[in-house]
PDB file with SEQRES, HELIX, SHEET and CRYST1 records, atoms N, CA, C and O in Angstrom:
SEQRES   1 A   78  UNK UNK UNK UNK UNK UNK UNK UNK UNK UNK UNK UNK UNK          
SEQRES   2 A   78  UNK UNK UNK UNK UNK UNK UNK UNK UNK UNK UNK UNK UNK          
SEQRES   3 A   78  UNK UNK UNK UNK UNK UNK UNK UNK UNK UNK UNK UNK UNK          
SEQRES   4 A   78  UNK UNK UNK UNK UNK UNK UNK UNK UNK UNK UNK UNK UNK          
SEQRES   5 A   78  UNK UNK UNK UNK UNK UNK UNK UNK UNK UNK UNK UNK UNK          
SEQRES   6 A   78  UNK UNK UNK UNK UNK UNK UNK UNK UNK UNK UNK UNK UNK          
HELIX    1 AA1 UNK A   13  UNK A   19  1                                   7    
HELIX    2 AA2 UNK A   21  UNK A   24  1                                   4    
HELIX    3 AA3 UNK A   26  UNK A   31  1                                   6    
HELIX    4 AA4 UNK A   34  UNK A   40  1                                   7    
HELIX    5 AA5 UNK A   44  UNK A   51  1                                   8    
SHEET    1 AA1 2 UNK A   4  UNK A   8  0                                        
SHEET    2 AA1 2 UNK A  60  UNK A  64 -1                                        
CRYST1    1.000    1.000    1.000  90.00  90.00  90.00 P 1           1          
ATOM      1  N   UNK A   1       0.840  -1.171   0.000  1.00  0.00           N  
ATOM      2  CA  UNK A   1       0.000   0.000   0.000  1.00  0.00           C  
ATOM      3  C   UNK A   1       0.889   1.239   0.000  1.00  0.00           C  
ATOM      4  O   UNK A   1       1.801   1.471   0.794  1.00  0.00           O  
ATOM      5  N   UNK A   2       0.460   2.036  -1.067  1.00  0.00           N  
ATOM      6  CA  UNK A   2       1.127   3.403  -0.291  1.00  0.00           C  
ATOM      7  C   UNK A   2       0.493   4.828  -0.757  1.00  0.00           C  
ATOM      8  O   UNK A   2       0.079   4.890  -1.915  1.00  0.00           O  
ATOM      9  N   UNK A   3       0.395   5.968   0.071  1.00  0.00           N  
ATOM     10  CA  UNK A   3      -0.112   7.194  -0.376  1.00  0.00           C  
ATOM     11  C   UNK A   3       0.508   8.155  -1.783  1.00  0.00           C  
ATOM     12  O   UNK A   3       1.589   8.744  -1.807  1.00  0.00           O  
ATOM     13  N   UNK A   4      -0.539   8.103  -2.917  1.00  0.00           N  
ATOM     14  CA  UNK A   4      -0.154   9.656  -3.608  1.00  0.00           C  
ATOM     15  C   UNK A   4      -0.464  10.731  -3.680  1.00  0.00           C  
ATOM     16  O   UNK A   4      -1.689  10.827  -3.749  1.00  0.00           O  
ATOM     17  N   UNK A   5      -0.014  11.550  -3.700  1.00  0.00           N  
ATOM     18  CA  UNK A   5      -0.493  12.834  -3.204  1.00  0.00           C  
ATOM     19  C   UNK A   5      -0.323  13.844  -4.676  1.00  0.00           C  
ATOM     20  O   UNK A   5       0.603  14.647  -4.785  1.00  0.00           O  
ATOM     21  N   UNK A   6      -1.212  13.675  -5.582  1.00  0.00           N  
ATOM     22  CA  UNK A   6      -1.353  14.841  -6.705  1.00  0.00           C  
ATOM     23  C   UNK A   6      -2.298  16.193  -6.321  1.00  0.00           C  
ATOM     24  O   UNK A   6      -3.371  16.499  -5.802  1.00  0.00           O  
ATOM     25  N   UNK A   7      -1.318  16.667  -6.847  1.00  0.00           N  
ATOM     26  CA  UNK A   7      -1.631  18.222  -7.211  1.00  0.00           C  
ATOM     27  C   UNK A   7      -1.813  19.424  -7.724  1.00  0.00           C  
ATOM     28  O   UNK A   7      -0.751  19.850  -8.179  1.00  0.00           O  
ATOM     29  N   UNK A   8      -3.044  20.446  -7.900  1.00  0.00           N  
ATOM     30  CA  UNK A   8      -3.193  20.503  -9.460  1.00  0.00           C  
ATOM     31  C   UNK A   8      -3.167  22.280  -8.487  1.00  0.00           C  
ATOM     32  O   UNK A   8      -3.258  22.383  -7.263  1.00  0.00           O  
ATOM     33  N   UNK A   9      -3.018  23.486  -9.501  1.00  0.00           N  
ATOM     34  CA  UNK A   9      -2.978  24.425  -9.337  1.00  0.00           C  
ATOM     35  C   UNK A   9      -4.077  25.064 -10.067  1.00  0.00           C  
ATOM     36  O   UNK A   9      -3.946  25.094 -11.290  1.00  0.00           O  
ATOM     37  N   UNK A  10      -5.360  25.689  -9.453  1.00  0.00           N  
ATOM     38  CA  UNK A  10      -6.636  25.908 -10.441  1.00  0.00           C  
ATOM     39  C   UNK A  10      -6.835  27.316  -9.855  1.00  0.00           C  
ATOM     40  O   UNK A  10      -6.369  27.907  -8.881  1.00  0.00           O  
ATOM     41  N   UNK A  11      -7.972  27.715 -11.120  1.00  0.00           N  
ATOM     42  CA  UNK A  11      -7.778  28.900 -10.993  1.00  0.00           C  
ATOM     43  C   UNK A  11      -8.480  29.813  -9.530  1.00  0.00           C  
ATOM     44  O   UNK A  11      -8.209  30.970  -9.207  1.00  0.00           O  
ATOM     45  N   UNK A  12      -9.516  28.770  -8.778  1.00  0.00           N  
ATOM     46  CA  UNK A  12     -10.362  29.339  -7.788  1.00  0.00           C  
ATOM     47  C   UNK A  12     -10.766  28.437  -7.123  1.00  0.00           C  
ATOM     48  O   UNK A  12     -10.546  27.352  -7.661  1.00  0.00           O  
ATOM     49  N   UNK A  13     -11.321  28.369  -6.078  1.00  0.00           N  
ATOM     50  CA  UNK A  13     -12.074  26.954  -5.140  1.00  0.00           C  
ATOM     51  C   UNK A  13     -13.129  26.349  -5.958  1.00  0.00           C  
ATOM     52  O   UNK A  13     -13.328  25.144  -6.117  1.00  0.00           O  
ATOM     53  N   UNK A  14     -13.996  27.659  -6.622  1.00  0.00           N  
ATOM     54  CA  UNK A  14     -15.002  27.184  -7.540  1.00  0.00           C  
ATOM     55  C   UNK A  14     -14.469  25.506  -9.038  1.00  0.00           C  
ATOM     56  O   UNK A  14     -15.122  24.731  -9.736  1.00  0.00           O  
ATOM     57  N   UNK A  15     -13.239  25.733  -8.827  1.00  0.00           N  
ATOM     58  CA  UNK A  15     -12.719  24.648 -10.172  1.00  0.00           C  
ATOM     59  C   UNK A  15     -12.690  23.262  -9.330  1.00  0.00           C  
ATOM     60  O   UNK A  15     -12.920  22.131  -9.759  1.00  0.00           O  
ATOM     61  N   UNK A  16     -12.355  23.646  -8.057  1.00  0.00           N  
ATOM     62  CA  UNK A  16     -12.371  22.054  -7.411  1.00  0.00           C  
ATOM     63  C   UNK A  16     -13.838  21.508  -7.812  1.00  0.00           C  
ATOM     64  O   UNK A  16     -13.748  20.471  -8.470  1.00  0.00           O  
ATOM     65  N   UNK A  17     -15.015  21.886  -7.611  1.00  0.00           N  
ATOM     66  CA  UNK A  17     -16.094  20.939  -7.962  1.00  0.00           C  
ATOM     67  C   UNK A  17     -16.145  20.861  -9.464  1.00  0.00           C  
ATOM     68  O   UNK A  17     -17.201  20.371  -9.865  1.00  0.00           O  
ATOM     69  N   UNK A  18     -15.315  21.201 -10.380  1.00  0.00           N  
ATOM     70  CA  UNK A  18     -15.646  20.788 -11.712  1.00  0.00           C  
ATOM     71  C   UNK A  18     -13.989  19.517 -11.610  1.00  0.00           C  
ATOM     72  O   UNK A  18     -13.796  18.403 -12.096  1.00  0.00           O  
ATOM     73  N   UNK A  19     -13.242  20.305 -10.861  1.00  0.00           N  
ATOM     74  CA  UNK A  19     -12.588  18.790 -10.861  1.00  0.00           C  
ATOM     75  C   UNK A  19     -12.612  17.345 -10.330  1.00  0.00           C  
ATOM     76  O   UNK A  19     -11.903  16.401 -10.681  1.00  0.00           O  
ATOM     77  N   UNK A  20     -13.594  17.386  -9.397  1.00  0.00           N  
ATOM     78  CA  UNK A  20     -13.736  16.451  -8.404  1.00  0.00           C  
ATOM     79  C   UNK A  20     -14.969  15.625  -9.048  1.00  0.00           C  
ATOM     80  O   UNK A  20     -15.250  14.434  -8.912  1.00  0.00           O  
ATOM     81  N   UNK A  21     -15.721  16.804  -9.914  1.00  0.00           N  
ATOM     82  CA  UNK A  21     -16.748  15.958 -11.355  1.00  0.00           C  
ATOM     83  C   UNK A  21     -16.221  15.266 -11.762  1.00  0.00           C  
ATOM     84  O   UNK A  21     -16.721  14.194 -11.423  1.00  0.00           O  
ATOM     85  N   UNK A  22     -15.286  15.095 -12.456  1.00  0.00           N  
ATOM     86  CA  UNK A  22     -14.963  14.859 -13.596  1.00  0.00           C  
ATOM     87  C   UNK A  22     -13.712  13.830 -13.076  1.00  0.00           C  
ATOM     88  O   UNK A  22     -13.112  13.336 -14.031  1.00  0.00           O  
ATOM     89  N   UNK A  23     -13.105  13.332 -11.472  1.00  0.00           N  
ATOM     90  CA  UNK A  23     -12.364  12.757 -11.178  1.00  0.00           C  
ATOM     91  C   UNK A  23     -13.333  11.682 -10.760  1.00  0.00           C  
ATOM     92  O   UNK A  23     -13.532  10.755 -11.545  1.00  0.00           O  
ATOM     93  N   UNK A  24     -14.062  11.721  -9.401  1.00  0.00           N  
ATOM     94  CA  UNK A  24     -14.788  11.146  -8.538  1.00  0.00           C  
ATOM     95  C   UNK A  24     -16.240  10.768  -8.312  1.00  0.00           C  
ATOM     96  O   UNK A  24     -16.697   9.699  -7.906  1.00  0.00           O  
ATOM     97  N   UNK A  25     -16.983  12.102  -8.736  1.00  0.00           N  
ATOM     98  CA  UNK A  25     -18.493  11.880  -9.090  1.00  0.00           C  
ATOM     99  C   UNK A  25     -18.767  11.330 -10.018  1.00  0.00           C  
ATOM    100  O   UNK A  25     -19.992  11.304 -10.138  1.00  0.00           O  
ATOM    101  N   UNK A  26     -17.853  10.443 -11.428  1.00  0.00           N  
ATOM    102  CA  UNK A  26     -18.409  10.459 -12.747  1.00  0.00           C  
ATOM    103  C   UNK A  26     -19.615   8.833 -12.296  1.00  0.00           C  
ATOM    104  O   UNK A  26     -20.342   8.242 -13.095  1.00  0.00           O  
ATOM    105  N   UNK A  27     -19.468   8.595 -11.157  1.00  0.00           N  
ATOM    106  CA  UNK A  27     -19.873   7.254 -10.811  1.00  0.00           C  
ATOM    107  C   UNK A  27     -21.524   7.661 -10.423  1.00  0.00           C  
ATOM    108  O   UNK A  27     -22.503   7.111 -10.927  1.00  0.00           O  
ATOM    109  N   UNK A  28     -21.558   8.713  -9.448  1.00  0.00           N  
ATOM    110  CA  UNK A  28     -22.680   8.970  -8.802  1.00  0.00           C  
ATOM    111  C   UNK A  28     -23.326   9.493 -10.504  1.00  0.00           C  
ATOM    112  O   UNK A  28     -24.432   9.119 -10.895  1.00  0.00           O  
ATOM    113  N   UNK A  29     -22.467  10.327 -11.286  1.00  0.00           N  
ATOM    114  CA  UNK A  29     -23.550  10.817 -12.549  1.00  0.00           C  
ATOM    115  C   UNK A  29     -24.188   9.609 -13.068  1.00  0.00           C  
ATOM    116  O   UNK A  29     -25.361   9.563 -13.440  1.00  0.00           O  
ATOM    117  N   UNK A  30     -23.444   8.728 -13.074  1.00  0.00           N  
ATOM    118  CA  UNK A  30     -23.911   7.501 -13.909  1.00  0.00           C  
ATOM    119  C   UNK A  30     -25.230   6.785 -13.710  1.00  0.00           C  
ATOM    120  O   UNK A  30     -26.131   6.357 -14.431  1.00  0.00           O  
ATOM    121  N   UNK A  31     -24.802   6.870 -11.719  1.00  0.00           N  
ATOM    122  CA  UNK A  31     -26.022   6.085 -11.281  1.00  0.00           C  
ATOM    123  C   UNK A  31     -27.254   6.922 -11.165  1.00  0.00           C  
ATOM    124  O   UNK A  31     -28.350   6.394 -10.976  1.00  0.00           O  
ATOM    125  N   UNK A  32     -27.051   8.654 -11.310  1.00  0.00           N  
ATOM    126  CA  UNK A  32     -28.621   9.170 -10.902  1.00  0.00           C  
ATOM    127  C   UNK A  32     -29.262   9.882 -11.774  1.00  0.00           C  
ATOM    128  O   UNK A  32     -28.757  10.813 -12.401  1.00  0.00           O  
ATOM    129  N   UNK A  33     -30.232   9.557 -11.857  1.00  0.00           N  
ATOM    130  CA  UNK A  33     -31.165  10.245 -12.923  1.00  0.00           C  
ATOM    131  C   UNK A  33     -31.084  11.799 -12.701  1.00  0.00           C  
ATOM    132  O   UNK A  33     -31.163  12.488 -11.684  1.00  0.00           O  
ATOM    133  N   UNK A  34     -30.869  12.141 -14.243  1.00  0.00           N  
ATOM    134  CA  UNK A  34     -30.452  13.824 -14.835  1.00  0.00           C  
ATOM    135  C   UNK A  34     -31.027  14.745 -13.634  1.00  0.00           C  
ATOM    136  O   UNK A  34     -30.125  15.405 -13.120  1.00  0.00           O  
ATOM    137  N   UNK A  35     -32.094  14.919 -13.154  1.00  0.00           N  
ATOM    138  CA  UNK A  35     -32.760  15.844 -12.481  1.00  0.00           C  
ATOM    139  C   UNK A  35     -32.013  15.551 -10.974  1.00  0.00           C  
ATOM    140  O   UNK A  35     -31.877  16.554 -10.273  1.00  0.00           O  
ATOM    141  N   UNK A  36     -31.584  14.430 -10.493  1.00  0.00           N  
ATOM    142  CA  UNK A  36     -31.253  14.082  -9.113  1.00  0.00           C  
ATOM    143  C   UNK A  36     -29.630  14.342  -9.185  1.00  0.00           C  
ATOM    144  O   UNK A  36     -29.024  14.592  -8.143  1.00  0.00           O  
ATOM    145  N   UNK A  37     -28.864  14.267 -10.604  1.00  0.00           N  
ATOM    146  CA  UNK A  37     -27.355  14.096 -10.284  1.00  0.00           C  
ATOM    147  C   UNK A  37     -27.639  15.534 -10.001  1.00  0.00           C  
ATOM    148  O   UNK A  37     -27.502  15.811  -8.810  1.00  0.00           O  
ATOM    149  N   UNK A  38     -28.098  16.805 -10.992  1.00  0.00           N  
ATOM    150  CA  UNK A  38     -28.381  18.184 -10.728  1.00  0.00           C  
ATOM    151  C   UNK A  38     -28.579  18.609  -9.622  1.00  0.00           C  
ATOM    152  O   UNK A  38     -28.169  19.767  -9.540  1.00  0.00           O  
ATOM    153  N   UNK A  39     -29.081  18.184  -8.565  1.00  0.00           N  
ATOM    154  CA  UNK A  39     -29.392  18.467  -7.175  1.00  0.00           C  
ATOM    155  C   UNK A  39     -28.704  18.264  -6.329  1.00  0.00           C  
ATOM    156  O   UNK A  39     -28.654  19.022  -5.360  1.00  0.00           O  
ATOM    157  N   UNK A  40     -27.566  16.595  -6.492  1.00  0.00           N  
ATOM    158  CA  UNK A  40     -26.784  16.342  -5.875  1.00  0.00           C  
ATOM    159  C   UNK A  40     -25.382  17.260  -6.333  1.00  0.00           C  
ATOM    160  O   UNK A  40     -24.722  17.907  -5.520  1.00  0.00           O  
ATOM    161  N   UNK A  41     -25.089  17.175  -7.757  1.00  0.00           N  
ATOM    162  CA  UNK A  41     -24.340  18.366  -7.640  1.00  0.00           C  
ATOM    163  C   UNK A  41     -24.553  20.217  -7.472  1.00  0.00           C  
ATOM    164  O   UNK A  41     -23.811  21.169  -7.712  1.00  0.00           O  
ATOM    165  N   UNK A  42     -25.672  20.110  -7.048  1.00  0.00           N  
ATOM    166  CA  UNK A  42     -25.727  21.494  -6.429  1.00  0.00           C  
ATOM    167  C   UNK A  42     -25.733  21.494  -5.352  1.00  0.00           C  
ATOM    168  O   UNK A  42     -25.522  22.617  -4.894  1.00  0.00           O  
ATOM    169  N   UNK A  43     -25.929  20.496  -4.402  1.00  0.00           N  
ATOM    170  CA  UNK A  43     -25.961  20.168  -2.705  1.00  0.00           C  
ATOM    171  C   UNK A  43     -24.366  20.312  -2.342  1.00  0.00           C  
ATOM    172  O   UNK A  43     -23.842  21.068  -1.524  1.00  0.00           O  
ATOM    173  N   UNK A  44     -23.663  19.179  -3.362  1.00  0.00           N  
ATOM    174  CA  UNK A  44     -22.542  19.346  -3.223  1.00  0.00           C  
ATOM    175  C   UNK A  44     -21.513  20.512  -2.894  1.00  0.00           C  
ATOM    176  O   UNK A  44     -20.658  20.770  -2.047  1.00  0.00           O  
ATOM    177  N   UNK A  45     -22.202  21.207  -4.303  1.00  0.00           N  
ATOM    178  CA  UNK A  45     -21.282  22.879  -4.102  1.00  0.00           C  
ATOM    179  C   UNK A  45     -21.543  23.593  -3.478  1.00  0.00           C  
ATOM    180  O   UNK A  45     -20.847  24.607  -3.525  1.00  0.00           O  
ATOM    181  N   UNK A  46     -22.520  23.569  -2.637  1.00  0.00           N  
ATOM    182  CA  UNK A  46     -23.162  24.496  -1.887  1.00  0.00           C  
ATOM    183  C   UNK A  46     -22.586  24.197  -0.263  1.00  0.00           C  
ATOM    184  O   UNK A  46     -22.508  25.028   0.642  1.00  0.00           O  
ATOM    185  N   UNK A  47     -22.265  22.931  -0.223  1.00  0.00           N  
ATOM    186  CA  UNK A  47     -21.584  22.124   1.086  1.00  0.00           C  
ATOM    187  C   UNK A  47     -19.937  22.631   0.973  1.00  0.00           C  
ATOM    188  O   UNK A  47     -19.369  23.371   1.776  1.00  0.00           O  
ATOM    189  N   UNK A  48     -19.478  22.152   0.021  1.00  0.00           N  
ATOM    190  CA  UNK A  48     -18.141  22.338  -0.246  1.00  0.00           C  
ATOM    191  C   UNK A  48     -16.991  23.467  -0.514  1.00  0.00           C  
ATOM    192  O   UNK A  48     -15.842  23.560  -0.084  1.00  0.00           O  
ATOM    193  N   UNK A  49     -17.857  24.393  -1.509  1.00  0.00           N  
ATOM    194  CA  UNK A  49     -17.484  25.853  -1.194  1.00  0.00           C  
ATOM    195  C   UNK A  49     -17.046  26.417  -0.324  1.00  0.00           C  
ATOM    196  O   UNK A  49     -15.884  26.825  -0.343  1.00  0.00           O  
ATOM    197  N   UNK A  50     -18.152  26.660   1.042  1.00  0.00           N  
ATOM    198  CA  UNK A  50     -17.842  27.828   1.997  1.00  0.00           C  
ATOM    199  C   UNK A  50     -16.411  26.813   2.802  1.00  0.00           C  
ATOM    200  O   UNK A  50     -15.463  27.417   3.304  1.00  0.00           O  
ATOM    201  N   UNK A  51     -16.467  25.429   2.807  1.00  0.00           N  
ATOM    202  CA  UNK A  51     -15.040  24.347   3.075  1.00  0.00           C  
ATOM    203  C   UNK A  51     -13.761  25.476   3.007  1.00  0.00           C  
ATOM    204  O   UNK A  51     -13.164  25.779   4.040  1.00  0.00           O  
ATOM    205  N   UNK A  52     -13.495  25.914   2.024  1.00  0.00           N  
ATOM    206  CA  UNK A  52     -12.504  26.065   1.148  1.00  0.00           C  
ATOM    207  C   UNK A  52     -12.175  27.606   1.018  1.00  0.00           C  
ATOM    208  O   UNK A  52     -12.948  28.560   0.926  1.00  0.00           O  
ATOM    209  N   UNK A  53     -10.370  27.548   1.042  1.00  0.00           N  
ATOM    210  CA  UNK A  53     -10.421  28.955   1.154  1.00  0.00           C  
ATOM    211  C   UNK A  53     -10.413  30.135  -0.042  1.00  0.00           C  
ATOM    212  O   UNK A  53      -9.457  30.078  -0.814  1.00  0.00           O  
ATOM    213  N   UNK A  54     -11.012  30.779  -0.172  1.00  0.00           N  
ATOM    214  CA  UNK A  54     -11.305  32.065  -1.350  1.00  0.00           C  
ATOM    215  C   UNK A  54      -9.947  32.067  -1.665  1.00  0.00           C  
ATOM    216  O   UNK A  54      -9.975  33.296  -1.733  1.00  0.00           O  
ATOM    217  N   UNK A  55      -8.514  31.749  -1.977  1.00  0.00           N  
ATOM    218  CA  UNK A  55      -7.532  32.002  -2.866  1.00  0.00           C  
ATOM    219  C   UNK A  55      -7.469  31.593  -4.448  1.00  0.00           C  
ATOM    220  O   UNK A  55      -7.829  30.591  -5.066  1.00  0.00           O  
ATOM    221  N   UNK A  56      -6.996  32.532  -4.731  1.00  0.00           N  
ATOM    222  CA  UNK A  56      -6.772  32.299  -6.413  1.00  0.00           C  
ATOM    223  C   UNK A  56      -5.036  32.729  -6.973  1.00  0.00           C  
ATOM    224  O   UNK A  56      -4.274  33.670  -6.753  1.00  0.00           O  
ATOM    225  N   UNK A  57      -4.982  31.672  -7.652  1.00  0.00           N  
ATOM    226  CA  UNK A  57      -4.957  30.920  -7.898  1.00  0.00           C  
ATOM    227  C   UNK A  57      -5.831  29.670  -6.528  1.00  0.00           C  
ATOM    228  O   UNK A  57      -5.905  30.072  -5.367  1.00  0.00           O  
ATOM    229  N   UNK A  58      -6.237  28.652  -6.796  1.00  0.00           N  
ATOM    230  CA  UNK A  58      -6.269  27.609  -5.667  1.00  0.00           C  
ATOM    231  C   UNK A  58      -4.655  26.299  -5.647  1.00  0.00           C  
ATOM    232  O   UNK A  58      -3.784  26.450  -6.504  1.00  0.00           O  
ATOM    233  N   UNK A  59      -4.582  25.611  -5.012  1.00  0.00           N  
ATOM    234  CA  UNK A  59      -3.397  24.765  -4.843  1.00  0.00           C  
ATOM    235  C   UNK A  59      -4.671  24.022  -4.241  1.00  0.00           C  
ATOM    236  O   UNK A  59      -5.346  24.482  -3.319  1.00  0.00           O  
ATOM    237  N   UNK A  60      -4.930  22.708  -4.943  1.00  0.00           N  
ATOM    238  CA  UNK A  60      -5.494  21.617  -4.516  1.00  0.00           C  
ATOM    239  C   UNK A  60      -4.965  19.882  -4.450  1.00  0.00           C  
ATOM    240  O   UNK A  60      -5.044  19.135  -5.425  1.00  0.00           O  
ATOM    241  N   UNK A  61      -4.512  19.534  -3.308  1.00  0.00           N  
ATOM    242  CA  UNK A  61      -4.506  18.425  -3.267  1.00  0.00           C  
ATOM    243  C   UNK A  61      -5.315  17.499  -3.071  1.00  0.00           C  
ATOM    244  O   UNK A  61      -6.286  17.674  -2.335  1.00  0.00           O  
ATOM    245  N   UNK A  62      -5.056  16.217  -3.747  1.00  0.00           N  
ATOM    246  CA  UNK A  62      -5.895  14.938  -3.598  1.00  0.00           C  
ATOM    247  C   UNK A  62      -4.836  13.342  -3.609  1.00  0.00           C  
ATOM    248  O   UNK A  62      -4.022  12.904  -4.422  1.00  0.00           O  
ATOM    249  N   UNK A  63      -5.258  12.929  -2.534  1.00  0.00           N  
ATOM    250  CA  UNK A  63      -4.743  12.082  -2.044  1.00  0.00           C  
ATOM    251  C   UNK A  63      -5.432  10.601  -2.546  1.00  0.00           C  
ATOM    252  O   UNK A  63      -6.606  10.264  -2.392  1.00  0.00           O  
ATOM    253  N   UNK A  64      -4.418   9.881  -3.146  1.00  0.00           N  
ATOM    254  CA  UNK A  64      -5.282   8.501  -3.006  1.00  0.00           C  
ATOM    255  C   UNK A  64      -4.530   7.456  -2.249  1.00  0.00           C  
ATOM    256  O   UNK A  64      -3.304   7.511  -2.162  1.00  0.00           O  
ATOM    257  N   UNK A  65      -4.968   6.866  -1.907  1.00  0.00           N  
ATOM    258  CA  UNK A  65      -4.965   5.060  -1.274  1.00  0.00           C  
ATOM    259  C   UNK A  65      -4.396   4.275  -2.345  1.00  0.00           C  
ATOM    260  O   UNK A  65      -5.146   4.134  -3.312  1.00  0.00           O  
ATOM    261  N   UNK A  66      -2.927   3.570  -2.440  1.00  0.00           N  
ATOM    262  CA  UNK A  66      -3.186   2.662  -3.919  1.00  0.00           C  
ATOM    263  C   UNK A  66      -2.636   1.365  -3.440  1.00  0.00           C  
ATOM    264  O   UNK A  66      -1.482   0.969  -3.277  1.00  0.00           O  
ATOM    265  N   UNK A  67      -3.864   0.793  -3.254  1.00  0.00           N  
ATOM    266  CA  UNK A  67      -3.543  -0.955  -2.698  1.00  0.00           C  
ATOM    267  C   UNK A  67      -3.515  -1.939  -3.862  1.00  0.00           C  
ATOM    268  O   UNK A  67      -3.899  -1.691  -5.005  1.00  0.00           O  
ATOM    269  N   UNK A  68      -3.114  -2.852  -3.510  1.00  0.00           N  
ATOM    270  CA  UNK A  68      -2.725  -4.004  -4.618  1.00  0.00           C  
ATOM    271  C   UNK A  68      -2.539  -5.352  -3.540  1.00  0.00           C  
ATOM    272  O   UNK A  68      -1.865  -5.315  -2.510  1.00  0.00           O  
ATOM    273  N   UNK A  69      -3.253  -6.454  -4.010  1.00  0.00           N  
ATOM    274  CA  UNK A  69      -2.551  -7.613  -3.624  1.00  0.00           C  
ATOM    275  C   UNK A  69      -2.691  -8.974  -4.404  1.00  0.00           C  
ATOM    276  O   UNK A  69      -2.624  -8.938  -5.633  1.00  0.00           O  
ATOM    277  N   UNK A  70      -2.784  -9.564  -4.084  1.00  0.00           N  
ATOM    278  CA  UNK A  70      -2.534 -11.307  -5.106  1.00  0.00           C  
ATOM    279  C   UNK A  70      -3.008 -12.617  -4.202  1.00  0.00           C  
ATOM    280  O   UNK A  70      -2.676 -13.045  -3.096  1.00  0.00           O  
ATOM    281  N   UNK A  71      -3.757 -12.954  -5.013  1.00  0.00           N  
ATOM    282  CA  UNK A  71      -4.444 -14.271  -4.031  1.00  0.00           C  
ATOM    283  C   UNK A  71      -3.381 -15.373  -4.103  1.00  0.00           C  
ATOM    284  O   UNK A  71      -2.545 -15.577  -4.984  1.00  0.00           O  
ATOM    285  N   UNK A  72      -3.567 -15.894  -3.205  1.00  0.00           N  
ATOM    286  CA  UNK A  72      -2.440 -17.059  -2.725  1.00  0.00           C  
ATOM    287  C   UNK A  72      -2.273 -18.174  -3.926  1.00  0.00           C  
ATOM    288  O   UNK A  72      -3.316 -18.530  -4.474  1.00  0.00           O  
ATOM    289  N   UNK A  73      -1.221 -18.661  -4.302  1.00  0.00           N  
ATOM    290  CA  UNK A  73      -1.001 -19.627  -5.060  1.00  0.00           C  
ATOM    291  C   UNK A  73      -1.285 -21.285  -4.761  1.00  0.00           C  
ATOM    292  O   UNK A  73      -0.755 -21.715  -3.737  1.00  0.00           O  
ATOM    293  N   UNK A  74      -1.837 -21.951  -5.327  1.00  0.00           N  
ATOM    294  CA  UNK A  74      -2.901 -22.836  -4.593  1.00  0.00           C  
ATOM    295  C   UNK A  74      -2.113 -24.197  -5.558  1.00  0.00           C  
ATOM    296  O   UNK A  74      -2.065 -23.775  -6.714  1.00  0.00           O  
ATOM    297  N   UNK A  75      -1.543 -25.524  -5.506  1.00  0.00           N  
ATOM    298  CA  UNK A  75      -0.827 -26.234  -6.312  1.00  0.00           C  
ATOM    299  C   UNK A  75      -1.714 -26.981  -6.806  1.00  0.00           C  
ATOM    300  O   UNK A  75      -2.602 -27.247  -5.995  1.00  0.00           O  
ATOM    301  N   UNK A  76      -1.838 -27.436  -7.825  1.00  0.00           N  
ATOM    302  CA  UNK A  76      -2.573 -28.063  -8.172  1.00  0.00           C  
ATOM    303  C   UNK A  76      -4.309 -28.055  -8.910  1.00  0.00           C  
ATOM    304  O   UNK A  76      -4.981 -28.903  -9.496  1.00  0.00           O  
ATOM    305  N   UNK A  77      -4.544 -26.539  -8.476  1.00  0.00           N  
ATOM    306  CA  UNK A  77      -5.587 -25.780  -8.952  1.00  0.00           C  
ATOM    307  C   UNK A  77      -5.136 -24.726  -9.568  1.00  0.00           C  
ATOM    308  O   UNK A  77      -3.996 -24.288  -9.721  1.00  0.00           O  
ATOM    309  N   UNK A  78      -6.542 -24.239 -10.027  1.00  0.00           N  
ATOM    310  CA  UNK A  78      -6.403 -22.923 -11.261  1.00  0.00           C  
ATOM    311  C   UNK A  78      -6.561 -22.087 -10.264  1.00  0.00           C  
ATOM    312  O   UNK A  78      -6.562 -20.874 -10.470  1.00  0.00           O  
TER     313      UNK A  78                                                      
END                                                                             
């Protein structure tokens, strides 16, 4: 396991929710019907915004988790 830590330089806090679209939510768009992803991404920005501090440029990091492992080798089976 180990942590990465990317980081993108945008132009305002407002770009994090078009980046975090387009990184992380593309799953929730998938699963919710047009009128509900719209709501959830307006709940979202409306939560997340005042989060975050008014600088511009912004400096945003995002961290992921990157695990990996391998199932045991078994003799004689597939």
């Amino acid at each position: 396991m180990r942590v990465v830590v990317y980081t993108h330089l945008l132009g305002s806090r407002e770009d994090v929710v078009e980046w975090v679209r387009g990184a992380l939510l593309t799953e929730y768009q998938k699963r919710l019907a047009p009128p509900d992803w719209e709501r959830f991404l307006q709940r979202y920005r409306q939560l997340l915004i005042p989060q975050l501090e008014d600088q511009r440029p912004y400096f945003y990091s995002y961290p992921r988790i990157l695990i990996w492992g391998a199932l045991p080798k078994i003799s004689g089976r597939l």
